[in-house]
Amino acid sequence: MEGPPHTIDTNNINNSHDNYKDIVVTPWEVFGDLEDKMYTKLIEKFGTQAITHDLIEKFKKLIGEIHPLIKSQYFFSHRDLDWLLTKYENGDPFYLYTGRGPSGFVHLGHILPWLFTKYLQDKFGSKLLFQLTDDEKFLYNPGATRETISEYTSENILDIIAVGFNPNLTRIIIDTKHINYLYPLATEIAKKITFSTAKAVFGFTNTTNIGMIGFPPIQAAPCFLPSLIEKKPTPVLIPAAIDQDPYWRITRDIAAKLGFYKPAQIHSKFLPSLARISKMSSSRPETAIFTTDEPEIVEKKVLSSFTGGQATVSLQKKLGGNADICPVYGYLKYFFDNEKESLERYIRCKSGNLLCGECKSDLANNTKTFIIDFKHKREKAKDKVKDFMFDEKFSS
Ligand code: TRP
């Protein structure tokens, strides 16, 4: 069995290093300026790889094109993606694995990596496991009740299905419901990870509840489940925002000991909130656009967004705007503009020939159209939930 190169990924973190003190990125907290430099530092801090020109060419060779989210470097980092693509090239298909912590409604920041995951599924014909960590969110959020988390779980499933994943190739795993499929693997994983490693990787302290301390193997288990389903070591690719990387580090370090391949990853950046304070977050609902928002609310949120514009029209015309820090520009770039449109917008903004009102109105109109369509798909999803639930029949 030819696995990815041997590295110890948990050796690579040094949270106290001075160079990194302005960034905090854990699965539960993200602080930082979200500028390009921060992401370069994260690659160093986490010991991941940048997506190189060669790797992009390899993608192109296999599927004939490069996805805009790779071109724009929204997906900017990886682990062993080159290895995984070589395996695929040599006839070894891979599974996709991603997930969602159901702590609230789904917003556009969540949808973006899911759209990309669907694209990978379509292009590579991959099976996909989609995990909902209802246990994690219940344990982590002091105010959460089982009832509220269970309600968000049901709501979030509609969003996942609405993204358009292939029902024949996709299964959703709800931790508390499908625990029987995860638990045997989780205990194998848990046995190989010491508290001292978990503390260093996740920052657990003496006041962390023991549910949280025991949780990481549950998120690790779907990395190996495909090998059990297929009855042979099976490559897995995880498309996710880079804040989930700590889970994959511990998983990768014990994979070979259990006879599995290390899961490969492709890491995305974070979609900034409309206020541009850290990433878009469910805990500041006024600065995030939810798939459940009514179109008028979407419009209101977009029109009151922070922008990279100057304080007055005449200053804007004179000095130009700062598209690099502008969430409105960012959303248009990642969701709606094509490469050429985005570049033109950038140049017009920088040179003072574009005012924020125009971008806001473009974004409001595009987002409203998107949300109206997505709501229809969410409605239709209600009849499909059963087809997407994990069961033991999900094998080739
Ligand atoms: N912990 C993730 C969250 O809070 C949910 C999750 C579970 C996940 N498995 C995953 C995310 C795999 C990405 C990939 O959102």
mmCIF file of C-alpha atoms and ligand atoms in Angstrom:
data_model
loop_
_atom_site.group_PDB
_atom_site.id
_atom_site.type_symbol
_atom_site.label_atom_id
_atom_site.label_comp_id
_atom_site.label_asym_id
_atom_site.label_seq_id
_atom_site.Cartn_x
_atom_site.Cartn_y
_atom_site.Cartn_z
ATOM 1 C CA MET A 1 0.000 0.000 0.000
ATOM 2 C CA GLU A 2 1.616 3.163 -1.160
ATOM 3 C CA GLY A 3 0.533 5.990 1.134
ATOM 4 C CA PRO A 4 1.418 9.671 1.110
ATOM 5 C CA PRO A 5 4.909 10.733 2.241
ATOM 6 C CA HIS A 6 5.653 10.221 5.898
ATOM 7 C CA THR A 7 5.525 13.421 7.959
ATOM 8 C CA ILE A 8 4.447 14.108 11.528
ATOM 9 C CA ASP A 9 1.906 16.869 11.123
ATOM 10 C CA THR A 10 1.314 17.554 14.812
ATOM 11 C CA ASN A 11 4.956 18.622 15.157
ATOM 12 C CA ASN A 12 4.222 21.581 13.021
ATOM 13 C CA ILE A 13 2.292 23.827 15.317
ATOM 14 C CA ASN A 14 3.762 26.405 17.531
ATOM 15 C CA ASN A 15 0.984 28.596 18.801
ATOM 16 C CA SER A 16 3.183 30.770 20.969
ATOM 17 C CA HIS A 17 5.598 31.749 18.198
ATOM 18 C CA ASP A 18 5.833 35.556 17.955
ATOM 19 C CA ASN A 19 5.479 35.566 14.207
ATOM 20 C CA TYR A 20 1.981 34.138 14.514
ATOM 21 C CA LYS A 21 0.637 35.969 17.538
ATOM 22 C CA ASP A 22 -1.751 38.137 15.512
ATOM 23 C CA ILE A 23 -3.590 35.108 14.133
ATOM 24 C CA VAL A 24 -5.761 32.649 15.984
ATOM 25 C CA VAL A 25 -7.258 29.908 13.829
ATOM 26 C CA THR A 26 -8.800 26.927 15.580
ATOM 27 C CA PRO A 27 -11.919 24.935 14.658
ATOM 28 C CA TRP A 28 -13.893 27.144 17.060
ATOM 29 C CA GLU A 29 -12.313 30.578 16.747
ATOM 30 C CA VAL A 30 -10.890 32.673 13.930
ATOM 31 C CA PHE A 31 -9.151 36.017 14.528
ATOM 32 C CA GLY A 32 -6.913 37.741 12.031
ATOM 33 C CA ASP A 33 -6.978 40.376 9.313
ATOM 34 C CA LEU A 34 -7.884 37.825 6.572
ATOM 35 C CA GLU A 35 -5.379 39.428 4.213
ATOM 36 C CA ASP A 36 -3.099 37.470 1.892
ATOM 37 C CA LYS A 37 -0.167 37.654 4.291
ATOM 38 C CA MET A 38 -2.195 35.980 7.020
ATOM 39 C CA TYR A 39 -2.846 32.984 4.782
ATOM 40 C CA THR A 40 0.823 32.709 3.834
ATOM 41 C CA LYS A 41 1.652 32.665 7.538
ATOM 42 C CA LEU A 42 -0.996 30.009 8.174
ATOM 43 C CA ILE A 43 0.654 27.724 5.629
ATOM 44 C CA GLU A 44 3.894 28.079 7.593
ATOM 45 C CA LYS A 45 2.265 27.795 10.983
ATOM 46 C CA PHE A 46 0.239 24.689 10.134
ATOM 47 C CA GLY A 47 2.941 23.148 7.927
ATOM 48 C CA THR A 48 0.646 22.741 4.899
ATOM 49 C CA GLN A 49 1.594 23.221 1.227
ATOM 50 C CA ALA A 50 0.733 26.112 -1.050
ATOM 51 C CA ILE A 51 -1.109 25.178 -4.240
ATOM 52 C CA THR A 52 1.635 25.461 -6.824
ATOM 53 C CA HIS A 53 1.549 26.065 -10.537
ATOM 54 C CA ASP A 54 2.494 22.412 -11.148
ATOM 55 C CA LEU A 55 -0.396 21.181 -9.068
ATOM 56 C CA ILE A 56 -2.811 23.444 -10.930
ATOM 57 C CA GLU A 57 -1.473 22.050 -14.209
ATOM 58 C CA LYS A 58 -2.081 18.536 -12.931
ATOM 59 C CA PHE A 59 -5.713 19.412 -12.231
ATOM 60 C CA LYS A 60 -5.988 20.835 -15.705
ATOM 61 C CA LYS A 61 -4.539 17.712 -17.257
ATOM 62 C CA LEU A 62 -7.077 15.532 -15.466
ATOM 63 C CA ILE A 63 -10.270 17.543 -15.857
ATOM 64 C CA GLY A 64 -9.443 19.961 -18.644
ATOM 65 C CA GLU A 65 -9.988 23.181 -16.695
ATOM 66 C CA ILE A 66 -9.202 25.079 -13.515
ATOM 67 C CA HIS A 67 -12.008 26.005 -11.159
ATOM 68 C CA PRO A 68 -12.330 29.774 -10.521
ATOM 69 C CA LEU A 69 -11.971 29.240 -6.759
ATOM 70 C CA ILE A 70 -8.552 27.691 -7.356
ATOM 71 C CA LYS A 71 -7.592 30.360 -9.857
ATOM 72 C CA SER A 72 -8.561 33.111 -7.437
ATOM 73 C CA GLN A 73 -6.703 31.277 -4.660
ATOM 74 C CA TYR A 74 -9.787 31.000 -2.473
ATOM 75 C CA PHE A 75 -8.583 27.425 -2.165
ATOM 76 C CA PHE A 76 -4.971 28.174 -1.414
ATOM 77 C CA SER A 77 -3.381 25.332 0.512
ATOM 78 C CA HIS A 78 -3.366 21.535 0.658
ATOM 79 C CA ARG A 79 -1.908 18.375 2.058
ATOM 80 C CA ASP A 80 -1.021 15.524 -0.304
ATOM 81 C CA LEU A 81 -3.360 16.637 -3.071
ATOM 82 C CA ASP A 82 -0.586 15.838 -5.573
ATOM 83 C CA TRP A 83 -0.384 12.305 -4.182
ATOM 84 C CA LEU A 84 -4.162 11.893 -4.391
ATOM 85 C CA LEU A 85 -4.324 13.099 -8.001
ATOM 86 C CA THR A 86 -1.510 10.744 -8.995
ATOM 87 C CA LYS A 87 -3.431 7.876 -7.404
ATOM 88 C CA TYR A 88 -6.517 8.913 -9.361
ATOM 89 C CA GLU A 89 -4.485 9.111 -12.545
ATOM 90 C CA ASN A 90 -3.344 5.542 -11.908
ATOM 91 C CA GLY A 91 -6.893 4.293 -11.558
ATOM 92 C CA ASP A 92 -7.503 4.634 -7.819
ATOM 93 C CA PRO A 93 -10.659 6.725 -7.277
ATOM 94 C CA PHE A 94 -11.028 8.848 -4.123
ATOM 95 C CA TYR A 95 -13.871 9.748 -1.765
ATOM 96 C CA LEU A 96 -14.697 13.292 -0.798
ATOM 97 C CA TYR A 97 -15.431 14.093 2.830
ATOM 98 C CA THR A 98 -16.688 17.371 4.235
ATOM 99 C CA GLY A 99 -18.998 18.514 7.000
ATOM 100 C CA ARG A 100 -20.920 21.076 8.912
ATOM 101 C CA GLY A 101 -21.322 21.938 12.583
ATOM 102 C CA PRO A 102 -25.071 22.657 12.897
ATOM 103 C CA SER A 103 -24.872 25.592 15.306
ATOM 104 C CA GLY A 104 -27.146 27.895 13.314
ATOM 105 C CA PHE A 105 -28.526 28.595 9.877
ATOM 106 C CA VAL A 106 -26.277 28.231 6.852
ATOM 107 C CA HIS A 107 -24.761 31.376 5.341
ATOM 108 C CA LEU A 108 -22.969 32.103 2.084
ATOM 109 C CA GLY A 109 -19.569 31.481 3.676
ATOM 110 C CA HIS A 110 -20.569 27.855 4.215
ATOM 111 C CA ILE A 111 -22.012 27.353 0.755
ATOM 112 C CA LEU A 112 -18.860 28.301 -1.136
ATOM 113 C CA PRO A 113 -16.730 25.224 -0.232
ATOM 114 C CA TRP A 114 -19.834 23.038 -0.732
ATOM 115 C CA LEU A 115 -20.308 24.323 -4.265
ATOM 116 C CA PHE A 116 -16.666 23.502 -4.878
ATOM 117 C CA THR A 117 -17.133 20.040 -3.373
ATOM 118 C CA LYS A 118 -20.082 19.414 -5.688
ATOM 119 C CA TYR A 119 -17.915 20.475 -8.614
ATOM 120 C CA LEU A 120 -15.224 17.970 -7.586
ATOM 121 C CA GLN A 121 -17.876 15.280 -7.222
ATOM 122 C CA ASP A 122 -19.166 15.980 -10.741
ATOM 123 C CA LYS A 123 -15.704 16.109 -12.302
ATOM 124 C CA PHE A 124 -14.139 13.123 -10.560
ATOM 125 C CA GLY A 125 -17.291 11.038 -10.028
ATOM 126 C CA SER A 126 -16.428 10.788 -6.332
ATOM 127 C CA LYS A 127 -18.568 9.460 -3.557
ATOM 128 C CA LEU A 128 -19.063 12.006 -0.797
ATOM 129 C CA LEU A 129 -19.541 11.632 2.941
ATOM 130 C CA PHE A 130 -21.061 14.730 4.547
ATOM 131 C CA GLN A 131 -20.838 14.791 8.338
ATOM 132 C CA LEU A 132 -23.067 16.862 10.635
ATOM 133 C CA THR A 133 -21.364 17.239 14.006
ATOM 134 C CA ASP A 134 -24.445 17.848 16.139
ATOM 135 C CA ASP A 135 -22.566 16.406 19.127
ATOM 136 C CA GLU A 136 -19.672 18.883 18.717
ATOM 137 C CA LYS A 137 -21.953 21.912 18.545
ATOM 138 C CA PHE A 138 -24.024 20.808 21.521
ATOM 139 C CA LEU A 139 -20.886 20.231 23.572
ATOM 140 C CA TYR A 140 -19.119 23.415 22.512
ATOM 141 C CA ASN A 141 -21.852 26.045 22.823
ATOM 142 C CA PRO A 142 -22.740 26.662 26.477
ATOM 143 C CA GLY A 143 -26.263 27.820 25.580
ATOM 144 C CA ALA A 144 -27.076 25.032 23.115
ATOM 145 C CA THR A 145 -29.843 22.557 23.889
ATOM 146 C CA ARG A 146 -30.325 19.201 22.173
ATOM 147 C CA GLU A 147 -33.564 20.559 20.687
ATOM 148 C CA THR A 148 -32.083 23.664 19.058
ATOM 149 C CA ILE A 149 -29.140 21.737 17.628
ATOM 150 C CA SER A 150 -31.464 19.087 16.282
ATOM 151 C CA GLU A 151 -33.587 21.774 14.606
ATOM 152 C CA TYR A 152 -30.536 23.349 12.960
ATOM 153 C CA THR A 153 -29.401 19.895 11.872
ATOM 154 C CA SER A 154 -32.682 19.354 9.973
ATOM 155 C CA GLU A 155 -32.542 22.861 8.472
ATOM 156 C CA ASN A 156 -28.885 22.511 7.423
ATOM 157 C CA ILE A 157 -29.599 19.198 5.681
ATOM 158 C CA LEU A 158 -31.947 21.053 3.316
ATOM 159 C CA ASP A 159 -29.111 23.426 2.419
ATOM 160 C CA ILE A 160 -26.716 20.558 1.793
ATOM 161 C CA ILE A 161 -29.175 18.831 -0.525
ATOM 162 C CA ALA A 162 -30.043 22.150 -2.225
ATOM 163 C CA VAL A 163 -26.399 22.514 -3.281
ATOM 164 C CA GLY A 164 -27.140 19.714 -5.745
ATOM 165 C CA PHE A 165 -24.933 16.815 -4.679
ATOM 166 C CA ASN A 166 -25.507 13.578 -6.582
ATOM 167 C CA PRO A 167 -27.948 11.478 -4.488
ATOM 168 C CA ASN A 168 -26.421 8.226 -5.739
ATOM 169 C CA LEU A 169 -22.952 9.234 -4.633
ATOM 170 C CA THR A 170 -23.624 11.249 -1.470
ATOM 171 C CA ARG A 171 -24.463 10.260 2.089
ATOM 172 C CA ILE A 172 -25.038 12.468 5.116
ATOM 173 C CA ILE A 173 -23.843 11.274 8.513
ATOM 174 C CA ILE A 174 -25.483 12.803 11.584
ATOM 175 C CA ASP A 175 -23.181 11.993 14.482
ATOM 176 C CA THR A 176 -25.786 11.246 17.154
ATOM 177 C CA LYS A 177 -27.938 9.292 14.701
ATOM 178 C CA HIS A 178 -25.318 7.285 12.827
ATOM 179 C CA ILE A 179 -22.862 6.848 15.686
ATOM 180 C CA ASN A 180 -22.894 3.059 15.261
ATOM 181 C CA TYR A 181 -21.010 3.464 11.954
ATOM 182 C CA LEU A 182 -18.458 5.830 13.476
ATOM 183 C CA TYR A 183 -17.883 4.521 16.953
ATOM 184 C CA PRO A 184 -15.797 1.405 16.272
ATOM 185 C CA LEU A 185 -13.402 3.495 14.164
ATOM 186 C CA ALA A 186 -13.470 6.369 16.650
ATOM 187 C CA THR A 187 -12.342 4.107 19.496
ATOM 188 C CA GLU A 188 -9.447 2.797 17.378
ATOM 189 C CA ILE A 189 -8.427 6.374 16.647
ATOM 190 C CA ALA A 190 -8.918 7.597 20.222
ATOM 191 C CA LYS A 191 -6.674 4.860 21.581
ATOM 192 C CA LYS A 192 -3.763 6.164 19.526
ATOM 193 C CA ILE A 193 -4.008 9.840 20.556
ATOM 194 C CA THR A 194 -2.723 11.066 23.906
ATOM 195 C CA PHE A 195 -4.254 13.909 25.888
ATOM 196 C CA SER A 196 -0.995 15.768 25.618
ATOM 197 C CA THR A 197 -1.203 15.756 21.788
ATOM 198 C CA ALA A 198 -4.878 16.766 21.815
ATOM 199 C CA LYS A 199 -4.112 19.609 24.239
ATOM 200 C CA ALA A 200 -1.292 20.922 22.081
ATOM 201 C CA VAL A 201 -3.277 20.673 18.845
ATOM 202 C CA PHE A 202 -6.668 21.967 20.007
ATOM 203 C CA GLY A 203 -5.682 24.124 22.977
ATOM 204 C CA PHE A 204 -7.857 22.187 25.461
ATOM 205 C CA THR A 205 -7.466 23.310 29.077
ATOM 206 C CA ASN A 206 -8.522 21.990 32.482
ATOM 207 C CA THR A 207 -11.840 23.783 32.132
ATOM 208 C CA THR A 208 -12.723 22.226 28.750
ATOM 209 C CA ASN A 209 -15.617 19.802 29.190
ATOM 210 C CA ILE A 210 -14.608 16.199 28.659
ATOM 211 C CA GLY A 211 -17.112 15.775 25.824
ATOM 212 C CA MET A 212 -15.078 18.185 23.730
ATOM 213 C CA ILE A 213 -11.851 16.443 24.667
ATOM 214 C CA GLY A 214 -13.275 13.132 23.486
ATOM 215 C CA PHE A 215 -14.864 14.519 20.326
ATOM 216 C CA PRO A 216 -11.999 14.758 17.756
ATOM 217 C CA PRO A 217 -11.945 10.997 16.900
ATOM 218 C CA ILE A 218 -15.608 11.308 15.843
ATOM 219 C CA GLN A 219 -14.686 13.905 13.241
ATOM 220 C CA ALA A 220 -11.671 11.811 12.237
ATOM 221 C CA ALA A 221 -13.672 8.601 11.711
ATOM 222 C CA PRO A 222 -15.235 9.499 8.309
ATOM 223 C CA CYS A 223 -11.675 9.851 6.946
ATOM 224 C CA PHE A 224 -11.333 6.073 7.271
ATOM 225 C CA LEU A 225 -14.912 4.937 6.756
ATOM 226 C CA PRO A 226 -14.469 4.785 2.940
ATOM 227 C CA SER A 227 -11.753 2.147 3.426
ATOM 228 C CA LEU A 228 -14.228 0.011 5.379
ATOM 229 C CA ILE A 229 -16.985 0.565 2.807
ATOM 230 C CA GLU A 230 -14.695 -0.307 -0.093
ATOM 231 C CA LYS A 231 -12.907 -3.040 1.873
ATOM 232 C CA LYS A 232 -9.469 -1.686 0.883
ATOM 233 C CA PRO A 233 -7.375 1.403 1.717
ATOM 234 C CA THR A 234 -9.167 4.231 -0.089
ATOM 235 C CA PRO A 235 -7.868 7.765 -0.708
ATOM 236 C CA VAL A 236 -9.981 10.589 0.750
ATOM 237 C CA LEU A 237 -9.924 14.291 -0.096
ATOM 238 C CA ILE A 238 -11.342 16.825 2.356
ATOM 239 C CA PRO A 239 -12.340 20.207 0.925
ATOM 240 C CA ALA A 240 -12.832 22.547 3.904
ATOM 241 C CA ALA A 241 -11.854 25.905 5.352
ATOM 242 C CA ILE A 242 -8.397 25.793 6.917
ATOM 243 C CA ASP A 243 -9.721 26.150 10.483
ATOM 244 C CA GLN A 244 -10.539 22.410 10.427
ATOM 245 C CA ASP A 245 -6.908 21.461 9.834
ATOM 246 C CA PRO A 246 -6.142 20.520 13.477
ATOM 247 C CA TYR A 247 -8.523 17.557 13.133
ATOM 248 C CA TRP A 248 -6.738 16.319 10.041
ATOM 249 C CA ARG A 249 -3.313 16.718 11.590
ATOM 250 C CA ILE A 250 -4.049 14.269 14.384
ATOM 251 C CA THR A 251 -5.889 11.967 11.970
ATOM 252 C CA ARG A 252 -3.017 11.889 9.521
ATOM 253 C CA ASP A 253 -0.463 11.120 12.209
ATOM 254 C CA ILE A 254 -2.193 7.908 13.263
ATOM 255 C CA ALA A 255 -3.533 6.793 9.855
ATOM 256 C CA ALA A 256 -0.679 4.478 8.892
ATOM 257 C CA LYS A 257 -0.691 2.851 12.354
ATOM 258 C CA LEU A 258 -4.282 1.771 11.683
ATOM 259 C CA GLY A 259 -3.603 0.652 8.116
ATOM 260 C CA PHE A 260 -5.264 3.590 6.337
ATOM 261 C CA TYR A 261 -4.085 6.320 3.981
ATOM 262 C CA LYS A 262 -3.683 9.786 5.445
ATOM 263 C CA PRO A 263 -6.618 11.918 4.283
ATOM 264 C CA ALA A 264 -5.592 14.581 1.760
ATOM 265 C CA GLN A 265 -6.918 18.111 2.065
ATOM 266 C CA ILE A 266 -7.636 21.201 0.061
ATOM 267 C CA HIS A 267 -8.012 24.257 2.301
ATOM 268 C CA SER A 268 -10.059 27.369 1.636
ATOM 269 C CA LYS A 269 -9.793 30.854 3.049
ATOM 270 C CA PHE A 270 -12.630 32.390 5.071
ATOM 271 C CA LEU A 271 -15.337 34.529 3.556
ATOM 272 C CA PRO A 272 -15.126 37.865 5.406
ATOM 273 C CA SER A 273 -18.237 39.146 7.152
ATOM 274 C CA LEU A 274 -20.035 42.160 5.720
ATOM 275 C CA ALA A 275 -18.536 44.146 8.590
ATOM 276 C CA ARG A 276 -15.150 42.726 7.714
ATOM 277 C CA ILE A 277 -14.474 41.778 11.301
ATOM 278 C CA SER A 278 -13.078 38.302 11.036
ATOM 279 C CA LYS A 279 -14.983 35.683 9.017
ATOM 280 C CA MET A 280 -18.691 35.601 8.266
ATOM 281 C CA SER A 281 -20.243 34.175 11.390
ATOM 282 C CA SER A 282 -23.621 32.966 12.552
ATOM 283 C CA SER A 283 -23.029 34.723 15.851
ATOM 284 C CA ARG A 284 -23.297 38.155 14.181
ATOM 285 C CA PRO A 285 -26.408 37.636 12.052
ATOM 286 C CA GLU A 286 -26.531 41.225 10.782
ATOM 287 C CA THR A 287 -23.205 40.763 8.997
ATOM 288 C CA ALA A 288 -23.846 37.395 7.346
ATOM 289 C CA ILE A 289 -26.284 36.446 4.572
ATOM 290 C CA PHE A 290 -28.245 33.336 5.475
ATOM 291 C CA THR A 291 -29.944 31.066 2.952
ATOM 292 C CA THR A 292 -33.088 31.505 5.039
ATOM 293 C CA ASP A 293 -33.049 35.340 4.829
ATOM 294 C CA GLU A 294 -35.887 36.996 2.963
ATOM 295 C CA PRO A 295 -34.791 38.925 -0.160
ATOM 296 C CA GLU A 296 -35.556 42.301 1.469
ATOM 297 C CA ILE A 297 -33.315 41.423 4.404
ATOM 298 C CA VAL A 298 -30.556 40.366 2.008
ATOM 299 C CA GLU A 299 -30.823 43.726 0.271
ATOM 300 C CA LYS A 300 -30.739 45.619 3.557
ATOM 301 C CA LYS A 301 -27.683 43.725 4.784
ATOM 302 C CA VAL A 302 -25.773 44.286 1.560
ATOM 303 C CA LEU A 303 -26.618 47.971 1.367
ATOM 304 C CA SER A 304 -25.385 48.567 4.910
ATOM 305 C CA SER A 305 -22.181 46.560 4.380
ATOM 306 C CA PHE A 306 -18.738 47.868 5.154
ATOM 307 C CA THR A 307 -16.766 48.592 1.947
ATOM 308 C CA GLY A 308 -13.224 49.528 0.991
ATOM 309 C CA GLY A 309 -14.478 52.918 -0.201
ATOM 310 C CA GLN A 310 -13.431 56.399 0.894
ATOM 311 C CA ALA A 311 -15.502 58.534 3.242
ATOM 312 C CA THR A 312 -16.897 60.798 0.506
ATOM 313 C CA VAL A 313 -17.586 60.591 -3.214
ATOM 314 C CA SER A 314 -14.998 63.240 -4.038
ATOM 315 C CA LEU A 315 -12.314 61.446 -2.020
ATOM 316 C CA GLN A 316 -13.250 58.208 -3.743
ATOM 317 C CA LYS A 317 -12.863 59.831 -7.153
ATOM 318 C CA LYS A 318 -9.550 61.316 -6.121
ATOM 319 C CA LEU A 319 -7.950 58.423 -4.202
ATOM 320 C CA GLY A 320 -9.814 55.353 -5.441
ATOM 321 C CA GLY A 321 -11.159 52.578 -3.228
ATOM 322 C CA ASN A 322 -9.466 49.671 -1.514
ATOM 323 C CA ALA A 323 -10.896 46.584 -3.195
ATOM 324 C CA ASP A 324 -8.415 44.330 -1.397
ATOM 325 C CA ILE A 325 -10.161 44.761 1.930
ATOM 326 C CA CYS A 326 -13.713 45.181 0.597
ATOM 327 C CA PRO A 327 -16.174 42.389 1.446
ATOM 328 C CA VAL A 328 -18.580 43.554 -1.280
ATOM 329 C CA TYR A 329 -15.823 43.206 -3.861
ATOM 330 C CA GLY A 330 -14.844 39.833 -2.370
ATOM 331 C CA TYR A 331 -18.375 38.378 -2.541
ATOM 332 C CA LEU A 332 -18.805 39.546 -6.114
ATOM 333 C CA LYS A 333 -15.447 38.034 -7.026
ATOM 334 C CA TYR A 334 -15.997 34.635 -5.433
ATOM 335 C CA PHE A 335 -19.701 34.190 -6.140
ATOM 336 C CA PHE A 336 -20.847 36.172 -9.133
ATOM 337 C CA ASP A 337 -18.233 37.922 -11.295
ATOM 338 C CA ASN A 338 -16.197 36.015 -13.828
ATOM 339 C CA GLU A 339 -12.449 36.614 -13.957
ATOM 340 C CA LYS A 340 -12.675 39.415 -16.488
ATOM 341 C CA GLU A 341 -15.551 41.207 -14.743
ATOM 342 C CA SER A 342 -13.780 40.999 -11.437
ATOM 343 C CA LEU A 343 -10.552 42.421 -12.818
ATOM 344 C CA GLU A 344 -12.409 45.283 -14.490
ATOM 345 C CA ARG A 345 -14.234 46.048 -11.265
ATOM 346 C CA TYR A 346 -10.918 46.052 -9.414
ATOM 347 C CA ILE A 347 -9.301 48.475 -11.819
ATOM 348 C CA ARG A 348 -12.290 50.829 -11.889
ATOM 349 C CA CYS A 349 -12.461 50.821 -8.083
ATOM 350 C CA LYS A 350 -8.757 51.463 -7.538
ATOM 351 C CA SER A 351 -8.728 54.314 -10.033
ATOM 352 C CA GLY A 352 -11.705 56.062 -8.480
ATOM 353 C CA ASN A 353 -14.034 55.404 -11.407
ATOM 354 C CA LEU A 354 -16.384 53.154 -9.483
ATOM 355 C CA LEU A 355 -18.461 54.118 -6.485
ATOM 356 C CA CYS A 356 -19.488 51.726 -3.724
ATOM 357 C CA GLY A 357 -23.178 52.169 -4.488
ATOM 358 C CA GLU A 358 -22.787 50.411 -7.824
ATOM 359 C CA CYS A 359 -21.005 47.384 -6.339
ATOM 360 C CA LYS A 360 -23.506 47.161 -3.497
ATOM 361 C CA SER A 361 -26.397 47.231 -5.887
ATOM 362 C CA ASP A 362 -24.757 44.597 -8.139
ATOM 363 C CA LEU A 363 -24.176 42.394 -5.113
ATOM 364 C CA ALA A 364 -27.679 42.923 -3.704
ATOM 365 C CA ASN A 365 -29.306 42.004 -7.043
ATOM 366 C CA ASN A 366 -27.119 38.942 -7.636
ATOM 367 C CA THR A 367 -27.524 37.688 -4.097
ATOM 368 C CA LYS A 368 -31.294 38.133 -4.121
ATOM 369 C CA THR A 369 -31.557 36.106 -7.342
ATOM 370 C CA PHE A 370 -29.292 33.423 -5.879
ATOM 371 C CA ILE A 371 -31.240 33.225 -2.609
ATOM 372 C CA ILE A 372 -34.652 33.066 -4.301
ATOM 373 C CA ASP A 373 -33.472 30.174 -6.452
ATOM 374 C CA PHE A 374 -31.769 28.476 -3.505
ATOM 375 C CA LYS A 375 -34.938 28.707 -1.413
ATOM 376 C CA HIS A 376 -36.813 26.793 -4.127
ATOM 377 C CA LYS A 377 -34.169 24.099 -4.069
ATOM 378 C CA ARG A 378 -34.378 23.970 -0.258
ATOM 379 C CA GLU A 379 -38.135 23.412 -0.513
ATOM 380 C CA LYS A 380 -37.675 20.584 -3.012
ATOM 381 C CA ALA A 381 -34.987 19.070 -0.781
ATOM 382 C CA LYS A 382 -37.611 18.259 1.850
ATOM 383 C CA ASP A 383 -38.713 15.208 -0.148
ATOM 384 C CA LYS A 384 -35.179 13.953 -0.690
ATOM 385 C CA VAL A 385 -33.826 13.805 2.849
ATOM 386 C CA LYS A 386 -34.262 10.040 3.187
ATOM 387 C CA ASP A 387 -32.288 9.356 -0.020
ATOM 388 C CA PHE A 388 -29.256 11.129 1.420
ATOM 389 C CA MET A 389 -29.046 9.450 4.833
ATOM 390 C CA PHE A 390 -26.126 7.138 5.486
ATOM 391 C CA ASP A 391 -26.836 3.413 5.736
ATOM 392 C CA GLU A 392 -24.847 0.224 5.352
ATOM 393 C CA LYS A 393 -26.038 -0.197 1.776
ATOM 394 C CA PHE A 394 -23.783 2.680 0.667
ATOM 395 C CA SER A 395 -21.116 0.650 -1.114
ATOM 396 C CA SER A 396 -20.150 -0.058 -4.688
HETATM 397 N N1 TRP B 1 -16.326 20.662 12.703
HETATM 398 C C1 TRP B 1 -16.931 21.178 11.517
HETATM 399 C C2 TRP B 1 -17.665 22.493 11.841
HETATM 400 O O1 TRP B 1 -17.749 22.895 12.950
HETATM 401 C C3 TRP B 1 -17.877 20.204 10.889
HETATM 402 C C4 TRP B 1 -17.178 19.097 10.149
HETATM 403 C C5 TRP B 1 -17.216 17.749 10.438
HETATM 404 C C6 TRP B 1 -16.365 19.233 8.992
HETATM 405 N N2 TRP B 1 -16.500 17.062 9.547
HETATM 406 C C7 TRP B 1 -15.963 17.916 8.644
HETATM 407 C C8 TRP B 1 -16.003 20.339 8.209
HETATM 408 C C9 TRP B 1 -15.177 17.714 7.523
HETATM 409 C C10 TRP B 1 -15.196 20.114 7.105
HETATM 410 C C11 TRP B 1 -14.771 18.815 6.753
HETATM 411 O O2 TRP B 1 -18.158 23.131 10.964
#
